[in-house]
Amino acid sequence: MFLKEYIKDVYSGVKSLLIGMRRTGKYFITPREIITEQYPEFRAQLSERFRGEVVMPHDEKNEHACTGCTACELACPNGTIKIITKFDIQPDGKKKKAIDTFIYHLELCTMCNLCIVACPTDAIKMAQNFEHSVFDRNTLTKKLNNPGSKIREGIE
Amino acid sequence: MYTETEIIKDNIKAGSETDLIINIGPQHPATHGVLHLIVTLDGETIKKIEPHLGYIHRSIEKMCESLSYRQFIYVTSRMDYLSSHINNYACAMCVEKGLQVEIPRRAQFIRVLMSELTRIASHELWWGAMAMDLGAFTPFFYAFRERETINDIMEETCGARLTMNYMVPGGVMYDIHPNFQKRVKDFIQLFKSKIHEYDELVTGNIIFQNRMKGVGYISEEDAISYGCTGPVARGSGVHCDIRKLYPYELYNEVEFDEILETGGDSFARYLVRVKEMHQSIRIIEQLIDNIPEGDFQAKTKAVLKLPKGEFYTRAETARGELGVYIVSEGGATPYRIKFRSPGFSNLSALEHMAKGSKIGDLMATMGTLDLVIPDIDR
Ligand code: SF4
Ligand code: SF4
């Protein structure tokens, strides 16, 4: 009785191993199913929603859509965004609030997207680059508005 | 302060001369994170296990007190990072309970779909990692092949692969990507055509079975008294699936089975998780074609303020029951937040499970507990 059980165990054990080996062997002889991709020769195409870094798009006239309302600064959970505002003198003599510097600390950003959702004028968006490593961490503190840029006409 | 050296010295004092004390972790590949176990051995037999926590403690609960009700949700992705959607889900539900907002049906569908996808992704990773703990290296790659597909779906719709922050109070952050339904269906097809490989490679394997069966046994009563939840408790036959017991949102409308195994050993816990993947696929199949049209987010105020009071919700993550407890003083930030995380209670049962067994079996027991250390430390 014991012997019979034992032989049965050995038989099913060997069988289970062979089943597993057959699966491994199948992938060994069909390498086209291998899914490894070589980096950096091949870089993944990330979808347009991927959150890589906060950027502020400027159009060809070097204009952006940021009014300096600081909604994004308040929405950010970890103080990544700092907005310094100034007052522009309009042609008609009136003062108007505008951004002077939009500081973005990439090293603090957790890519949570809360700032993008909070922005009423869609002035900032997420870029898809993901290779952020640098030698000096100071270079991760960025100024998002281009030098000399101003707010686009008609945005309140 | 009670330092590590003192703990070890105390253990030496308490034990006999022949006791051997070894440290597993904090940097050990089999603990999947910075968990430190001080194991007292008599020869090869485990006499005592003392988990030493706190290496990745980031005081998330305290941090949440200074964040607004919109902001604190993203931090919870970093607790149990493998089921971050479900963590976010539980928190969003708790805030919604306080605000008494009605969630659009479309948002509910998307939320449940995302949760189930996350559960599959988490179990896939667990499957690969656990096989690796036991010395099988390639299952990890098989598991990642399917898991990558889910991650790609997440990336396309939510914008991130692991810490999504997609659930917001009132619904989801933005609508699903136009490709979402097609890609999920492709994934279901892929999953169904590949899942038999899991059984061929690991489940049926004689070496694997012998290392799992009868190892790390915990009875039904003990599982309850240690506060185990999730697949760990269901492996001992405890009926504890929050989705069945206290169904939230859509879970009372979809059909699925709660997986119960009565073995109580590592193999039973293994089977629970593998079968749960099939149930998650079943839920996704029921929902994916019927996502109703409509809003994906309810209208909420810009600054959320919960009324004074206490709010508690729970959700079934891939590891067990996650409880979110918010005390509000009526302000824009919570007065106190407490998370009841599944990993912490499951870890507490480890000593009971492994006592008296051999040190080699400890890895199998720990593997089937599916510990995520940031979830334990928070
Ligand atoms: S993505 Fe999140 S962390 Fe980063 S700047 Fe925006 S709000 Fe702050
Ligand atoms: S980026 Fe948007 S939210 Fe931030 S200050 Fe500019 S307009 Fe306001």
JSON list of N, CA, C and O in Angstrom, two decimals, chain B residues 253-271:
[
{"chain": "B", "resi": 253, "resn": "GLU", "atom": "N", "xyz": [-24.15, 44.89, -7.01]},
{"chain": "B", "resi": 253, "resn": "GLU", "atom": "CA", "xyz": [-24.83, 44.66, -8.28]},
{"chain": "B", "resi": 253, "resn": "GLU", "atom": "C", "xyz": [-24.09, 43.67, -9.17]},
{"chain": "B", "resi": 253, "resn": "GLU", "atom": "O", "xyz": [-24.68, 43.10, -10.07]},
{"chain": "B", "resi": 254, "resn": "VAL", "atom": "N", "xyz": [-22.80, 43.49, -8.93]},
{"chain": "B", "resi": 254, "resn": "VAL", "atom": "CA", "xyz": [-22.06, 42.56, -9.78]},
{"chain": "B", "resi": 254, "resn": "VAL", "atom": "C", "xyz": [-22.04, 41.19, -9.13]},
{"chain": "B", "resi": 254, "resn": "VAL", "atom": "O", "xyz": [-22.18, 41.05, -7.93]},
{"chain": "B", "resi": 255, "resn": "GLU", "atom": "N", "xyz": [-21.88, 40.22, -9.99]},
{"chain": "B", "resi": 255, "resn": "GLU", "atom": "CA", "xyz": [-21.82, 38.84, -9.49]},
{"chain": "B", "resi": 255, "resn": "GLU", "atom": "C", "xyz": [-20.39, 38.40, -9.38]},
{"chain": "B", "resi": 255, "resn": "GLU", "atom": "O", "xyz": [-19.62, 38.49, -10.33]},
{"chain": "B", "resi": 256, "resn": "PHE", "atom": "N", "xyz": [-20.03, 37.92, -8.22]},
{"chain": "B", "resi": 256, "resn": "PHE", "atom": "CA", "xyz": [-18.72, 37.31, -8.05]},
{"chain": "B", "resi": 256, "resn": "PHE", "atom": "C", "xyz": [-18.75, 36.45, -6.80]},
{"chain": "B", "resi": 256, "resn": "PHE", "atom": "O", "xyz": [-19.64, 36.61, -5.96]},
{"chain": "B", "resi": 257, "resn": "ASP", "atom": "N", "xyz": [-17.83, 35.54, -6.70]},
{"chain": "B", "resi": 257, "resn": "ASP", "atom": "CA", "xyz": [-17.80, 34.65, -5.53]},
{"chain": "B", "resi": 257, "resn": "ASP", "atom": "C", "xyz": [-16.71, 35.11, -4.58]},
{"chain": "B", "resi": 257, "resn": "ASP", "atom": "O", "xyz": [-15.65, 35.55, -5.00]},
{"chain": "B", "resi": 258, "resn": "GLU", "atom": "N", "xyz": [-17.01, 34.98, -3.32]},
{"chain": "B", "resi": 258, "resn": "GLU", "atom": "CA", "xyz": [-15.96, 35.18, -2.33]},
{"chain": "B", "resi": 258, "resn": "GLU", "atom": "C", "xyz": [-15.21, 33.86, -2.23]},
{"chain": "B", "resi": 258, "resn": "GLU", "atom": "O", "xyz": [-15.81, 32.80, -2.01]},
{"chain": "B", "resi": 259, "resn": "ILE", "atom": "N", "xyz": [-13.90, 33.93, -2.42]},
{"chain": "B", "resi": 259, "resn": "ILE", "atom": "CA", "xyz": [-13.12, 32.69, -2.42]},
{"chain": "B", "resi": 259, "resn": "ILE", "atom": "C", "xyz": [-12.81, 32.30, -0.98]},
{"chain": "B", "resi": 259, "resn": "ILE", "atom": "O", "xyz": [-12.22, 33.08, -0.23]},
{"chain": "B", "resi": 260, "resn": "LEU", "atom": "N", "xyz": [-13.21, 31.11, -0.59]},
{"chain": "B", "resi": 260, "resn": "LEU", "atom": "CA", "xyz": [-12.87, 30.62, 0.75]},
{"chain": "B", "resi": 260, "resn": "LEU", "atom": "C", "xyz": [-12.14, 29.29, 0.61]},
{"chain": "B", "resi": 260, "resn": "LEU", "atom": "O", "xyz": [-12.57, 28.41, -0.13]},
{"chain": "B", "resi": 261, "resn": "GLU", "atom": "N", "xyz": [-11.03, 29.18, 1.30]},
{"chain": "B", "resi": 261, "resn": "GLU", "atom": "CA", "xyz": [-10.32, 27.90, 1.37]},
{"chain": "B", "resi": 261, "resn": "GLU", "atom": "C", "xyz": [-10.26, 27.54, 2.85]},
{"chain": "B", "resi": 261, "resn": "GLU", "atom": "O", "xyz": [-10.22, 28.42, 3.71]},
{"chain": "B", "resi": 262, "resn": "THR", "atom": "N", "xyz": [-10.22, 26.27, 3.13]},
{"chain": "B", "resi": 262, "resn": "THR", "atom": "CA", "xyz": [-10.23, 25.89, 4.54]},
{"chain": "B", "resi": 262, "resn": "THR", "atom": "C", "xyz": [-8.89, 25.34, 5.01]},
{"chain": "B", "resi": 262, "resn": "THR", "atom": "O", "xyz": [-8.76, 24.98, 6.16]},
{"chain": "B", "resi": 263, "resn": "GLY", "atom": "N", "xyz": [-7.93, 25.28, 4.12]},
{"chain": "B", "resi": 263, "resn": "GLY", "atom": "CA", "xyz": [-6.65, 24.69, 4.49]},
{"chain": "B", "resi": 263, "resn": "GLY", "atom": "C", "xyz": [-5.92, 25.44, 5.60]},
{"chain": "B", "resi": 263, "resn": "GLY", "atom": "O", "xyz": [-5.34, 24.83, 6.49]},
{"chain": "B", "resi": 264, "resn": "GLY", "atom": "N", "xyz": [-5.96, 26.76, 5.55]},
{"chain": "B", "resi": 264, "resn": "GLY", "atom": "CA", "xyz": [-5.28, 27.55, 6.57]},
{"chain": "B", "resi": 264, "resn": "GLY", "atom": "C", "xyz": [-3.78, 27.60, 6.40]},
{"chain": "B", "resi": 264, "resn": "GLY", "atom": "O", "xyz": [-3.10, 28.28, 7.15]},
{"chain": "B", "resi": 265, "resn": "ASP", "atom": "N", "xyz": [-3.22, 26.89, 5.43]},
{"chain": "B", "resi": 265, "resn": "ASP", "atom": "CA", "xyz": [-1.77, 26.89, 5.26]},
{"chain": "B", "resi": 265, "resn": "ASP", "atom": "C", "xyz": [-1.39, 27.80, 4.09]},
{"chain": "B", "resi": 265, "resn": "ASP", "atom": "O", "xyz": [-2.24, 28.45, 3.49]},
{"chain": "B", "resi": 266, "resn": "SER", "atom": "N", "xyz": [-0.11, 27.81, 3.79]},
{"chain": "B", "resi": 266, "resn": "SER", "atom": "CA", "xyz": [0.35, 28.70, 2.72]},
{"chain": "B", "resi": 266, "resn": "SER", "atom": "C", "xyz": [-0.29, 28.37, 1.39]},
{"chain": "B", "resi": 266, "resn": "SER", "atom": "O", "xyz": [-0.60, 29.26, 0.60]},
{"chain": "B", "resi": 267, "resn": "PHE", "atom": "N", "xyz": [-0.49, 27.09, 1.14]},
{"chain": "B", "resi": 267, "resn": "PHE", "atom": "CA", "xyz": [-1.06, 26.71, -0.16]},
{"chain": "B", "resi": 267, "resn": "PHE", "atom": "C", "xyz": [-2.49, 27.21, -0.29]},
{"chain": "B", "resi": 267, "resn": "PHE", "atom": "O", "xyz": [-2.91, 27.63, -1.37]},
{"chain": "B", "resi": 268, "resn": "ALA", "atom": "N", "xyz": [-3.24, 27.19, 0.81]},
{"chain": "B", "resi": 268, "resn": "ALA", "atom": "CA", "xyz": [-4.61, 27.70, 0.77]},
{"chain": "B", "resi": 268, "resn": "ALA", "atom": "C", "xyz": [-4.61, 29.20, 0.44]},
{"chain": "B", "resi": 268, "resn": "ALA", "atom": "O", "xyz": [-5.41, 29.67, -0.37]},
{"chain": "B", "resi": 269, "resn": "ARG", "atom": "N", "xyz": [-3.69, 29.92, 1.05]},
{"chain": "B", "resi": 269, "resn": "ARG", "atom": "CA", "xyz": [-3.62, 31.36, 0.77]},
{"chain": "B", "resi": 269, "resn": "ARG", "atom": "C", "xyz": [-3.21, 31.61, -0.67]},
{"chain": "B", "resi": 269, "resn": "ARG", "atom": "O", "xyz": [-3.68, 32.55, -1.32]},
{"chain": "B", "resi": 270, "resn": "TYR", "atom": "N", "xyz": [-2.32, 30.76, -1.16]},
{"chain": "B", "resi": 270, "resn": "TYR", "atom": "CA", "xyz": [-1.93, 30.86, -2.57]},
{"chain": "B", "resi": 270, "resn": "TYR", "atom": "C", "xyz": [-3.15, 30.68, -3.47]},
{"chain": "B", "resi": 270, "resn": "TYR", "atom": "O", "xyz": [-3.38, 31.48, -4.38]},
{"chain": "B", "resi": 271, "resn": "LEU", "atom": "N", "xyz": [-3.92, 29.62, -3.18]},
{"chain": "B", "resi": 271, "resn": "LEU", "atom": "CA", "xyz": [-5.07, 29.34, -4.05]},
{"chain": "B", "resi": 271, "resn": "LEU", "atom": "C", "xyz": [-6.09, 30.48, -4.00]},
{"chain": "B", "resi": 271, "resn": "LEU", "atom": "O", "xyz": [-6.68, 30.82, -5.02]}
]
